[in-house]
mmCIF file of N, CA and C in Angstrom:
data_model
loop_
_atom_site.group_PDB
_atom_site.id
_atom_site.type_symbol
_atom_site.label_atom_id
_atom_site.label_comp_id
_atom_site.label_asym_id
_atom_site.label_seq_id
_atom_site.Cartn_x
_atom_site.Cartn_y
_atom_site.Cartn_z
ATOM 1 N N MET A 1 -13.875 -17.922 15.954
ATOM 2 C CA MET A 1 -11.403 -18.634 15.679
ATOM 3 C C MET A 1 -11.259 -17.943 16.394
ATOM 4 N N ALA A 2 -10.268 -17.837 17.393
ATOM 5 C CA ALA A 2 -8.854 -16.340 17.538
ATOM 6 C C ALA A 2 -7.780 -16.545 16.270
ATOM 7 N N GLU A 3 -7.787 -15.244 16.222
ATOM 8 C CA GLU A 3 -6.464 -14.947 15.404
ATOM 9 C C GLU A 3 -5.101 -16.152 15.734
ATOM 10 N N ARG A 4 -4.709 -16.522 14.777
ATOM 11 C CA ARG A 4 -3.406 -16.559 15.226
ATOM 12 C C ARG A 4 -2.418 -16.323 14.713
ATOM 13 N N SER A 5 -1.471 -15.789 16.111
ATOM 14 C CA SER A 5 -0.357 -15.132 15.808
ATOM 15 C C SER A 5 1.149 -16.120 15.593
ATOM 16 N N THR A 6 1.303 -15.428 14.392
ATOM 17 C CA THR A 6 2.624 -16.442 14.686
ATOM 18 C C THR A 6 3.934 -15.286 14.360
ATOM 19 N N ARG A 7 5.362 -15.735 14.752
ATOM 20 C CA ARG A 7 6.931 -15.319 14.589
ATOM 21 C C ARG A 7 6.541 -14.516 13.269
ATOM 22 N N GLN A 8 6.712 -15.241 12.007
ATOM 23 C CA GLN A 8 6.712 -14.703 10.838
ATOM 24 C C GLN A 8 5.723 -13.273 10.529
ATOM 25 N N ARG A 9 4.289 -13.706 11.225
ATOM 26 C CA ARG A 9 3.321 -12.827 11.145
ATOM 27 C C ARG A 9 4.117 -11.285 11.828
ATOM 28 N N ALA A 10 4.277 -11.680 12.723
ATOM 29 C CA ALA A 10 4.654 -10.307 13.762
ATOM 30 C C ALA A 10 5.887 -10.073 13.228
ATOM 31 N N ALA A 11 6.654 -10.567 12.293
ATOM 32 C CA ALA A 11 8.235 -10.298 12.036
ATOM 33 C C ALA A 11 7.879 -9.314 10.471
ATOM 34 N N VAL A 12 6.879 -9.564 9.962
ATOM 35 C CA VAL A 12 6.182 -8.937 8.723
ATOM 36 C C VAL A 12 5.651 -7.596 9.188
ATOM 37 N N VAL A 13 4.628 -7.899 9.719
ATOM 38 C CA VAL A 13 3.819 -6.761 10.423
ATOM 39 C C VAL A 13 4.439 -5.353 10.983
ATOM 40 N N ALA A 14 6.080 -6.135 11.891
ATOM 41 C CA ALA A 14 7.150 -4.960 12.445
ATOM 42 C C ALA A 14 7.532 -4.684 10.885
ATOM 43 N N ALA A 15 8.317 -5.438 10.182
ATOM 44 C CA ALA A 15 9.019 -4.271 8.655
ATOM 45 C C ALA A 15 7.926 -3.395 8.144
ATOM 46 N N LEU A 16 6.552 -3.687 8.119
ATOM 47 C CA LEU A 16 5.790 -3.287 7.334
ATOM 48 C C LEU A 16 5.583 -1.348 8.428
ATOM 49 N N ALA A 17 5.513 -1.533 9.682
ATOM 50 C CA ALA A 17 5.153 -0.700 10.021
ATOM 51 C C ALA A 17 6.277 0.073 10.680
ATOM 52 N N GLU A 18 7.396 0.062 10.118
ATOM 53 C CA GLU A 18 8.944 0.594 10.275
ATOM 54 C C GLU A 18 9.048 1.605 9.078
ATOM 55 N N SER A 19 8.150 1.128 7.904
ATOM 56 C CA SER A 19 8.207 1.487 6.564
ATOM 57 C C SER A 19 7.471 2.990 6.466
ATOM 58 N N LEU A 20 8.209 3.842 5.897
ATOM 59 C CA LEU A 20 7.173 4.983 6.026
ATOM 60 C C LEU A 20 6.671 5.187 4.623
ATOM 61 N N ARG A 21 6.687 4.283 3.947
ATOM 62 C CA ARG A 21 6.468 4.416 2.234
ATOM 63 C C ARG A 21 5.476 2.793 2.207
ATOM 64 N N PHE A 22 4.825 3.128 1.080
ATOM 65 C CA PHE A 22 4.479 1.777 0.562
ATOM 66 C C PHE A 22 5.635 1.085 -0.289
ATOM 67 N N VAL A 23 5.762 -0.009 0.330
ATOM 68 C CA VAL A 23 6.805 -1.197 -0.223
ATOM 69 C C VAL A 23 6.056 -2.441 -0.995
ATOM 70 N N SER A 24 7.289 -2.839 -1.489
ATOM 71 C CA SER A 24 6.627 -4.379 -2.234
ATOM 72 C C SER A 24 7.067 -5.411 -1.830
ATOM 73 N N ALA A 25 6.573 -6.760 -2.017
ATOM 74 C CA ALA A 25 6.468 -8.025 -1.206
ATOM 75 C C ALA A 25 8.085 -8.155 -0.774
ATOM 76 N N ARG A 26 8.570 -7.774 -2.656
ATOM 77 C CA ARG A 26 10.333 -8.544 -2.429
ATOM 78 C C ARG A 26 11.011 -7.214 -1.722
ATOM 79 N N HIS A 27 10.537 -5.924 -1.580
ATOM 80 C CA HIS A 27 11.094 -5.442 -0.370
ATOM 81 C C HIS A 27 11.353 -6.031 0.732
ATOM 82 N N LEU A 28 10.064 -5.877 1.398
ATOM 83 C CA LEU A 28 9.736 -6.161 2.600
ATOM 84 C C LEU A 28 10.711 -8.166 2.710
ATOM 85 N N TYR A 29 10.687 -8.776 1.654
ATOM 86 C CA TYR A 29 11.642 -9.769 2.050
ATOM 87 C C TYR A 29 12.977 -9.791 2.089
ATOM 88 N N GLY A 30 13.725 -8.689 1.386
ATOM 89 C CA GLY A 30 14.918 -8.354 1.436
ATOM 90 C C GLY A 30 15.376 -7.783 2.886
ATOM 91 N N VAL A 31 14.414 -6.866 3.297
ATOM 92 C CA VAL A 31 14.420 -6.734 4.780
ATOM 93 C C VAL A 31 14.382 -7.606 5.780
ATOM 94 N N LEU A 32 13.699 -8.569 5.758
ATOM 95 C CA LEU A 32 13.282 -9.738 6.995
ATOM 96 C C LEU A 32 14.581 -10.336 6.308
ATOM 97 N N SER A 33 15.432 -10.883 5.113
ATOM 98 C CA SER A 33 16.357 -11.594 4.853
ATOM 99 C C SER A 33 17.702 -10.892 5.486
ATOM 100 N N GLU A 34 17.453 -9.621 5.252
ATOM 101 C CA GLU A 34 18.900 -8.742 6.057
ATOM 102 C C GLU A 34 18.908 -8.900 7.834
ATOM 103 N N SER A 35 17.827 -9.006 7.945
ATOM 104 C CA SER A 35 17.610 -8.526 9.309
ATOM 105 C C SER A 35 17.600 -9.742 10.039
ATOM 106 N N GLY A 36 17.779 -11.211 9.368
ATOM 107 C CA GLY A 36 17.585 -12.352 9.990
ATOM 108 C C GLY A 36 16.829 -12.597 10.338
ATOM 109 N N ALA A 37 15.164 -12.927 10.090
ATOM 110 C CA ALA A 37 14.148 -12.694 11.029
ATOM 111 C C ALA A 37 14.236 -14.325 10.369
ATOM 112 N N GLY A 38 14.173 -15.179 9.379
ATOM 113 C CA GLY A 38 14.021 -16.428 8.994
ATOM 114 C C GLY A 38 12.481 -16.427 8.561
ATOM 115 N N VAL A 39 12.118 -15.494 7.474
ATOM 116 C CA VAL A 39 10.870 -15.369 7.105
ATOM 117 C C VAL A 39 10.938 -15.595 5.427
ATOM 118 N N GLY A 40 10.559 -16.725 5.096
ATOM 119 C CA GLY A 40 10.606 -17.242 3.567
ATOM 120 C C GLY A 40 9.904 -16.046 2.838
ATOM 121 N N ARG A 41 10.074 -16.327 1.327
ATOM 122 C CA ARG A 41 9.379 -15.323 0.214
ATOM 123 C C ARG A 41 7.977 -15.582 0.418
ATOM 124 N N THR A 42 7.627 -17.126 0.355
ATOM 125 C CA THR A 42 5.778 -17.469 0.064
ATOM 126 C C THR A 42 5.317 -17.057 1.498
ATOM 127 N N THR A 43 5.913 -16.965 3.028
ATOM 128 C CA THR A 43 5.414 -16.378 3.840
ATOM 129 C C THR A 43 5.070 -14.886 4.050
ATOM 130 N N VAL A 44 6.074 -14.465 3.439
ATOM 131 C CA VAL A 44 5.865 -12.902 3.236
ATOM 132 C C VAL A 44 4.208 -12.624 2.062
ATOM 133 N N TYR A 45 4.275 -13.376 1.103
ATOM 134 C CA TYR A 45 3.281 -13.389 0.442
ATOM 135 C C TYR A 45 1.858 -13.593 1.349
ATOM 136 N N ARG A 46 2.271 -14.688 1.779
ATOM 137 C CA ARG A 46 0.871 -15.370 2.564
ATOM 138 C C ARG A 46 0.574 -14.227 3.415
ATOM 139 N N VAL A 47 1.211 -13.486 4.137
ATOM 140 C CA VAL A 47 0.963 -12.885 5.368
ATOM 141 C C VAL A 47 0.509 -11.312 4.814
ATOM 142 N N LEU A 48 0.841 -11.089 3.706
ATOM 143 C CA LEU A 48 0.489 -9.591 3.067
ATOM 144 C C LEU A 48 -1.124 -9.882 2.648
ATOM 145 N N ARG A 49 -1.553 -11.161 1.664
ATOM 146 C CA ARG A 49 -2.752 -11.581 1.579
ATOM 147 C C ARG A 49 -3.336 -12.032 2.733
ATOM 148 N N TYR A 50 -3.146 -11.992 4.001
ATOM 149 C CA TYR A 50 -3.756 -12.343 5.141
ATOM 150 C C TYR A 50 -4.304 -10.899 5.765
ATOM 151 N N LEU A 51 -3.142 -10.001 5.197
ATOM 152 C CA LEU A 51 -3.586 -8.635 6.154
ATOM 153 C C LEU A 51 -4.069 -7.644 5.018
ATOM 154 N N GLU A 52 -4.260 -8.441 3.967
ATOM 155 C CA GLU A 52 -4.972 -7.484 2.955
ATOM 156 C C GLU A 52 -6.848 -7.647 3.216
ATOM 157 N N ALA A 53 -6.994 -9.389 3.167
ATOM 158 C CA ALA A 53 -8.250 -9.743 3.505
ATOM 159 C C ALA A 53 -8.648 -9.035 4.679
ATOM 160 N N LYS A 54 -8.234 -9.208 5.773
ATOM 161 C CA LYS A 54 -8.219 -8.542 7.229
ATOM 162 C C LYS A 54 -8.137 -7.204 6.665
ATOM 163 N N GLY A 55 -7.962 -6.254 6.367
ATOM 164 C CA GLY A 55 -8.337 -4.605 5.977
ATOM 165 C C GLY A 55 -7.224 -3.962 6.700
ATOM 166 N N ARG A 56 -6.296 -4.866 6.973
ATOM 167 C CA ARG A 56 -4.679 -4.215 7.976
ATOM 168 C C ARG A 56 -3.975 -3.567 7.247
ATOM 169 N N VAL A 57 -3.942 -3.288 5.895
ATOM 170 C CA VAL A 57 -3.438 -2.539 4.864
ATOM 171 C C VAL A 57 -3.515 -2.145 3.682
ATOM 172 N N ASP A 58 -3.041 -1.319 3.426
ATOM 173 C CA ASP A 58 -3.657 -0.350 1.912
ATOM 174 C C ASP A 58 -2.854 -0.997 0.848
ATOM 175 N N VAL A 59 -3.158 -1.445 -0.437
ATOM 176 C CA VAL A 59 -2.893 -1.559 -1.316
ATOM 177 C C VAL A 59 -2.741 -0.668 -2.644
ATOM 178 N N VAL A 60 -1.693 -0.890 -3.219
ATOM 179 C CA VAL A 60 -1.780 0.209 -4.419
ATOM 180 C C VAL A 60 -1.405 -0.474 -5.770
ATOM 181 N N GLN A 61 -1.459 -0.575 -6.991
ATOM 182 C CA GLN A 61 -0.665 -1.540 -8.020
ATOM 183 C C GLN A 61 0.177 0.327 -8.644
ATOM 184 N N VAL A 62 0.871 -0.101 -9.020
ATOM 185 C CA VAL A 62 2.001 1.194 -9.764
ATOM 186 C C VAL A 62 1.976 0.624 -11.102
ATOM 187 N N GLN A 63 2.688 1.434 -11.768
ATOM 188 C CA GLN A 63 3.120 0.935 -13.141
ATOM 189 C C GLN A 63 3.785 -0.261 -13.227
ATOM 190 N N GLY A 64 3.242 -1.209 -14.532
ATOM 191 C CA GLY A 64 3.882 -2.489 -14.200
ATOM 192 C C GLY A 64 3.284 -3.536 -13.489
ATOM 193 N N GLY A 65 2.368 -3.226 -12.439
ATOM 194 C CA GLY A 65 1.120 -4.332 -12.044
ATOM 195 C C GLY A 65 1.839 -4.432 -10.771
ATOM 196 N N GLU A 66 2.923 -4.040 -10.501
ATOM 197 C CA GLU A 66 3.456 -4.214 -9.069
ATOM 198 C C GLU A 66 2.740 -3.932 -7.619
ATOM 199 N N ARG A 67 2.518 -4.172 -7.195
ATOM 200 C CA ARG A 67 1.356 -4.161 -5.898
ATOM 201 C C ARG A 67 2.329 -3.670 -4.566
ATOM 202 N N LEU A 68 1.761 -2.456 -4.257
ATOM 203 C CA LEU A 68 2.748 -2.134 -2.997
ATOM 204 C C LEU A 68 1.822 -2.380 -1.979
ATOM 205 N N PHE A 69 2.309 -2.213 -0.702
ATOM 206 C CA PHE A 69 1.756 -2.553 0.695
ATOM 207 C C PHE A 69 2.222 -1.245 1.913
ATOM 208 N N ARG A 70 1.129 -0.918 2.518
ATOM 209 C CA ARG A 70 1.523 0.082 4.010
ATOM 210 C C ARG A 70 0.472 -0.705 4.769
ATOM 211 N N LEU A 71 1.190 -0.779 5.975
ATOM 212 C CA LEU A 71 0.175 -1.027 7.236
ATOM 213 C C LEU A 71 -0.848 0.139 7.674
ATOM 214 N N ARG A 72 -1.793 -0.404 7.449
ATOM 215 C CA ARG A 72 -3.081 0.858 7.798
ATOM 216 C C ARG A 72 -3.291 1.350 8.800
ATOM 217 N N GLY A 73 -3.362 2.711 9.172
ATOM 218 C CA GLY A 73 -3.361 3.235 10.764
ATOM 219 C C GLY A 73 -4.852 2.939 11.073
ATOM 220 N N VAL A 74 -4.619 3.568 12.233
ATOM 221 C CA VAL A 74 -6.249 3.456 12.857
ATOM 222 C C VAL A 74 -7.285 4.314 12.352
ATOM 223 N N GLU A 75 -6.736 5.353 11.517
ATOM 224 C CA GLU A 75 -7.761 6.055 10.644
ATOM 225 C C GLU A 75 -8.503 5.104 9.811
ATOM 226 N N GLY A 76 -8.028 3.891 9.393
ATOM 227 C CA GLY A 76 -9.123 3.233 8.377
ATOM 228 C C GLY A 76 -8.584 3.320 7.315
ATOM 229 N N HIS A 77 -9.396 2.870 5.815
ATOM 230 C CA HIS A 77 -8.997 3.319 4.585
ATOM 231 C C HIS A 77 -9.026 4.740 4.270
ATOM 232 N N ARG A 78 -7.627 4.373 3.574
ATOM 233 C CA ARG A 78 -7.580 6.043 3.212
ATOM 234 C C ARG A 78 -7.084 6.208 1.868
ATOM 235 N N HIS A 79 -6.758 6.908 0.821
ATOM 236 C CA HIS A 79 -6.198 6.955 -0.205
ATOM 237 C C HIS A 79 -5.037 7.751 -0.248
ATOM 238 N N HIS A 80 -3.797 7.541 -0.989
ATOM 239 C CA HIS A 80 -2.564 8.418 -0.705
ATOM 240 C C HIS A 80 -2.284 8.616 -2.409
ATOM 241 N N LEU A 81 -1.641 9.826 -2.535
ATOM 242 C CA LEU A 81 -0.684 10.230 -3.547
ATOM 243 C C LEU A 81 0.515 9.802 -3.103
ATOM 244 N N ILE A 82 1.420 8.639 -4.673
ATOM 245 C CA ILE A 82 2.633 7.828 -4.401
ATOM 246 C C ILE A 82 3.704 8.813 -5.343
ATOM 247 N N CYS A 83 4.516 8.776 -5.223
ATOM 248 C CA CYS A 83 5.469 8.840 -6.386
ATOM 249 C C CYS A 83 6.028 7.654 -6.781
ATOM 250 N N ARG A 84 5.947 7.530 -8.040
ATOM 251 C CA ARG A 84 6.445 6.686 -8.997
ATOM 252 C C ARG A 84 7.941 6.394 -8.311
ATOM 253 N N PHE A 85 8.556 7.426 -8.190
ATOM 254 C CA PHE A 85 10.420 6.910 -8.604
ATOM 255 C C PHE A 85 10.636 6.694 -7.004
ATOM 256 N N CYS A 86 10.429 7.761 -5.754
ATOM 257 C CA CYS A 86 10.870 7.183 -4.559
ATOM 258 C C CYS A 86 9.736 6.690 -3.508
ATOM 259 N N ARG A 87 8.747 6.530 -4.085
ATOM 260 C CA ARG A 87 7.680 5.774 -3.598
ATOM 261 C C ARG A 87 6.973 6.842 -2.343
ATOM 262 N N VAL A 88 7.582 7.954 -1.925
ATOM 263 C CA VAL A 88 7.115 8.453 -0.962
ATOM 264 C C VAL A 88 5.513 8.783 -0.906
ATOM 265 N N SER A 89 4.739 8.345 0.095
ATOM 266 C CA SER A 89 3.282 8.882 -0.113
ATOM 267 C C SER A 89 2.582 9.977 0.937
ATOM 268 N N ARG A 90 1.709 10.675 0.291
ATOM 269 C CA ARG A 90 1.140 11.651 0.883
ATOM 270 C C ARG A 90 -0.649 11.141 1.187
ATOM 271 N N PRO A 91 -1.104 10.850 2.152
ATOM 272 C CA PRO A 91 -2.677 10.579 2.203
ATOM 273 C C PRO A 91 -3.312 11.975 1.753
ATOM 274 N N VAL A 92 -4.522 11.849 0.887
ATOM 275 C CA VAL A 92 -4.983 12.992 0.308
ATOM 276 C C VAL A 92 -6.884 12.751 1.359
ATOM 277 N N ASP A 93 -7.138 13.868 1.234
ATOM 278 C CA ASP A 93 -8.493 13.959 2.144
ATOM 279 C C ASP A 93 -9.556 13.473 0.573
ATOM 280 N N ALA A 94 -10.330 12.745 0.663
ATOM 281 C CA ALA A 94 -10.951 12.002 -0.301
ATOM 282 C C ALA A 94 -12.279 11.914 -0.287
ATOM 283 N N ARG A 95 -12.822 12.268 0.714
ATOM 284 C CA ARG A 95 -14.502 12.331 1.391
ATOM 285 C C ARG A 95 -15.208 11.997 -0.009
ATOM 286 N N SER A 96 -14.579 12.857 -1.357
ATOM 287 C CA SER A 96 -15.833 13.365 -2.238
ATOM 288 C C SER A 96 -15.867 11.844 -3.234
ATOM 289 N N VAL A 97 -14.703 10.857 -3.320
ATOM 290 C CA VAL A 97 -14.711 9.787 -3.725
ATOM 291 C C VAL A 97 -15.282 8.826 -2.901
ATOM 292 N N GLU A 98 -15.201 9.135 -1.902
ATOM 293 C CA GLU A 98 -16.062 8.402 -1.116
ATOM 294 C C GLU A 98 -17.660 8.214 -1.421
ATOM 295 N N ARG A 99 -17.866 9.220 -1.188
ATOM 296 C CA ARG A 99 -19.726 9.807 -1.656
ATOM 297 C C ARG A 99 -19.667 9.341 -3.071
ATOM 298 N N TRP A 100 -18.517 9.962 -3.682
ATOM 299 C CA TRP A 100 -19.028 9.045 -4.913
ATOM 300 C C TRP A 100 -19.082 7.250 -5.184
ATOM 301 N N ALA A 101 -18.389 6.620 -4.573
ATOM 302 C CA ALA A 101 -18.503 5.620 -4.519
ATOM 303 C C ALA A 101 -19.801 4.786 -4.118
ATOM 304 N N VAL A 102 -20.540 5.565 -2.757
ATOM 305 C CA VAL A 102 -21.611 5.159 -2.134
ATOM 306 C C VAL A 102 -22.666 5.547 -3.657
ATOM 307 N N ARG A 103 -22.621 6.483 -3.990
ATOM 308 C CA ARG A 103 -23.763 7.193 -4.811
ATOM 309 C C ARG A 103 -23.727 5.721 -5.910
ATOM 310 N N VAL A 104 -22.823 5.609 -6.823
ATOM 311 C CA VAL A 104 -22.611 5.091 -7.855
ATOM 312 C C VAL A 104 -22.853 3.798 -7.837
ATOM 313 N N ALA A 105 -22.975 2.949 -6.405
ATOM 314 C CA ALA A 105 -23.297 1.704 -5.855
ATOM 315 C C ALA A 105 -24.354 1.427 -6.008
ATOM 316 N N GLY A 106 -24.864 2.807 -5.257
ATOM 317 C CA GLY A 106 -26.713 2.574 -4.849
ATOM 318 C C GLY A 106 -27.703 2.899 -5.905
ATOM 319 N N GLU A 107 -26.964 3.735 -7.065
ATOM 320 C CA GLU A 107 -27.345 3.632 -8.524
ATOM 321 C C GLU A 107 -27.205 2.547 -8.883
ATOM 322 N N ARG A 108 -27.192 1.822 -9.077
ATOM 323 C CA ARG A 108 -26.778 0.578 -9.260
ATOM 324 C C ARG A 108 -27.081 -0.743 -8.701
ATOM 325 N N GLY A 109 -27.703 -0.625 -7.700
ATOM 326 C CA GLY A 109 -27.750 -1.484 -6.770
ATOM 327 C C GLY A 109 -27.140 -2.431 -5.898
ATOM 328 N N PHE A 110 -26.155 -2.164 -5.532
ATOM 329 C CA PHE A 110 -24.790 -2.489 -4.982
ATOM 330 C C PHE A 110 -24.927 -2.433 -4.021
ATOM 331 N N THR A 111 -24.298 -2.945 -2.560
ATOM 332 C CA THR A 111 -24.174 -2.517 -1.090
ATOM 333 C C THR A 111 -22.471 -3.104 -0.637
ATOM 334 N N ALA A 112 -22.302 -3.079 0.010
ATOM 335 C CA ALA A 112 -21.045 -3.194 0.646
ATOM 336 C C ALA A 112 -19.729 -3.575 -0.379
ATOM 337 N N VAL A 113 -19.511 -2.231 -1.317
ATOM 338 C CA VAL A 113 -18.693 -1.743 -2.184
ATOM 339 C C VAL A 113 -17.013 -1.233 -1.558
ATOM 340 N N GLU A 114 -16.182 -2.212 -2.247
ATOM 341 C CA GLU A 114 -15.181 -1.828 -2.299
ATOM 342 C C GLU A 114 -14.454 -1.302 -2.740
ATOM 343 N N HIS A 115 -13.236 -0.061 -3.236
ATOM 344 C CA HIS A 115 -12.604 0.525 -4.564
ATOM 345 C C HIS A 115 -11.469 0.494 -3.806
ATOM 346 N N THR A 116 -10.661 0.934 -5.078
ATOM 347 C CA THR A 116 -9.639 1.240 -5.039
ATOM 348 C C THR A 116 -9.073 2.637 -6.181
ATOM 349 N N VAL A 117 -9.118 3.608 -5.391
ATOM 350 C CA VAL A 117 -8.578 4.921 -6.312
ATOM 351 C C VAL A 117 -6.898 5.104 -6.070
ATOM 352 N N GLU A 118 -5.832 5.120 -7.033
ATOM 353 C CA GLU A 118 -4.864 4.723 -7.059
ATOM 354 C C GLU A 118 -4.296 6.372 -8.099
ATOM 355 N N LEU A 119 -3.421 6.706 -7.129
ATOM 356 C CA LEU A 119 -3.086 8.561 -7.498
ATOM 357 C C LEU A 119 -1.618 8.041 -7.589
ATOM 358 N N VAL A 120 -1.029 8.294 -8.693
ATOM 359 C CA VAL A 120 0.674 8.082 -8.851
ATOM 360 C C VAL A 120 1.228 9.323 -9.479
ATOM 361 N N GLY A 121 2.044 9.718 -9.081
ATOM 362 C CA GLY A 121 2.479 11.282 -9.709
ATOM 363 C C GLY A 121 4.393 10.836 -9.353
ATOM 364 N N VAL A 122 4.551 12.128 -9.763
ATOM 365 C CA VAL A 122 5.968 12.016 -8.803
ATOM 366 C C VAL A 122 6.012 13.711 -8.216
ATOM 367 N N CYS A 123 6.963 13.837 -6.727
ATOM 368 C CA CYS A 123 7.037 14.520 -6.072
ATOM 369 C C CYS A 123 7.630 15.515 -6.056
ATOM 370 N N GLY A 124 8.026 16.457 -5.432
ATOM 371 C CA GLY A 124 8.401 17.849 -5.708
ATOM 372 C C GLY A 124 10.598 17.468 -5.800
ATOM 373 N N PRO A 125 10.436 16.942 -5.140
ATOM 374 C CA PRO A 125 12.042 16.282 -4.951
ATOM 375 C C PRO A 125 12.384 15.738 -6.200
ATOM 376 N N CYS A 126 11.836 14.482 -6.370
ATOM 377 C CA CYS A 126 12.036 13.818 -7.562
ATOM 378 C C CYS A 126 11.849 14.191 -9.102
ATOM 379 N N HIS A 127 10.859 15.257 -9.035
ATOM 380 C CA HIS A 127 10.752 16.515 -10.266
ATOM 381 C C HIS A 127 12.220 16.909 -10.085
ATOM 382 N N ALA A 128 12.807 17.694 -8.559
ATOM 383 C CA ALA A 128 13.581 18.664 -9.158
ATOM 384 C C ALA A 128 15.093 18.056 -9.644
ATOM 385 N N ARG A 129 15.487 16.683 -9.098
ATOM 386 C CA ARG A 129 16.176 16.074 -9.483
ATOM 387 C C ARG A 129 16.104 15.263 -10.955
ATOM 388 N N ARG A 130 15.276 15.066 -11.137
ATOM 389 C CA ARG A 130 14.851 15.194 -12.479
ATOM 390 C C ARG A 130 15.109 15.726 -13.518
ATOM 391 N N ARG A 131 14.403 16.999 -13.326
ATOM 392 C CA ARG A 131 14.681 18.480 -13.863
ATOM 393 C C ARG A 131 16.793 18.412 -14.346
ATOM 394 N N GLN A 132 17.007 18.645 -12.725
ATOM 395 C CA GLN A 132 18.659 18.658 -13.082
ATOM 396 C C GLN A 132 19.451 17.585 -13.363
ATOM 397 N N ALA A 133 18.906 16.773 -13.023
ATOM 398 C CA ALA A 133 19.908 15.713 -14.092
ATOM 399 C C ALA A 133 19.773 15.382 -15.571
ATOM 400 N N ALA A 134 18.583 16.609 -15.840
ATOM 401 C CA ALA A 134 18.542 16.936 -17.760
ATOM 402 C C ALA A 134 18.760 17.570 -18.073
ATOM 403 N N SER A 135 19.623 18.935 -16.574
ATOM 404 C CA SER A 135 20.185 19.689 -17.413
ATOM 405 C C SER A 135 21.196 19.679 -17.781
ATOM 406 N N PRO A 136 22.655 20.327 -18.985
ATOM 407 C CA PRO A 136 23.401 20.249 -19.522
ATOM 408 C C PRO A 136 24.717 21.027 -18.593
#
């Protein structure tokens, strides 16, 4: 069965593609509303679930349980280090994590294992701003 393309899905994908950071569904909905794209909140969530199921987005869960999304590049599944304040993300070389996941799954008789590794911290610029703000 061919994948059905819709104007709403295309709008969500375009908004994701324009973002250089991981973004929440709420943020995407706001961007789309401001642009006049005519995409409802429920549709944004539905499209994000669809993209996640198809492996077209990376998803991380940050403090407080909020899920953030980023369009997956041509390189495929990646792990990122994400700033908890400004949400800038940097890809990390996670070959050892990938090997570990395969080894642990194999030792326990599992195959086709999916995993999530979330690295959340404070980027250098945010750390500097917070230190400066805390100074007398």
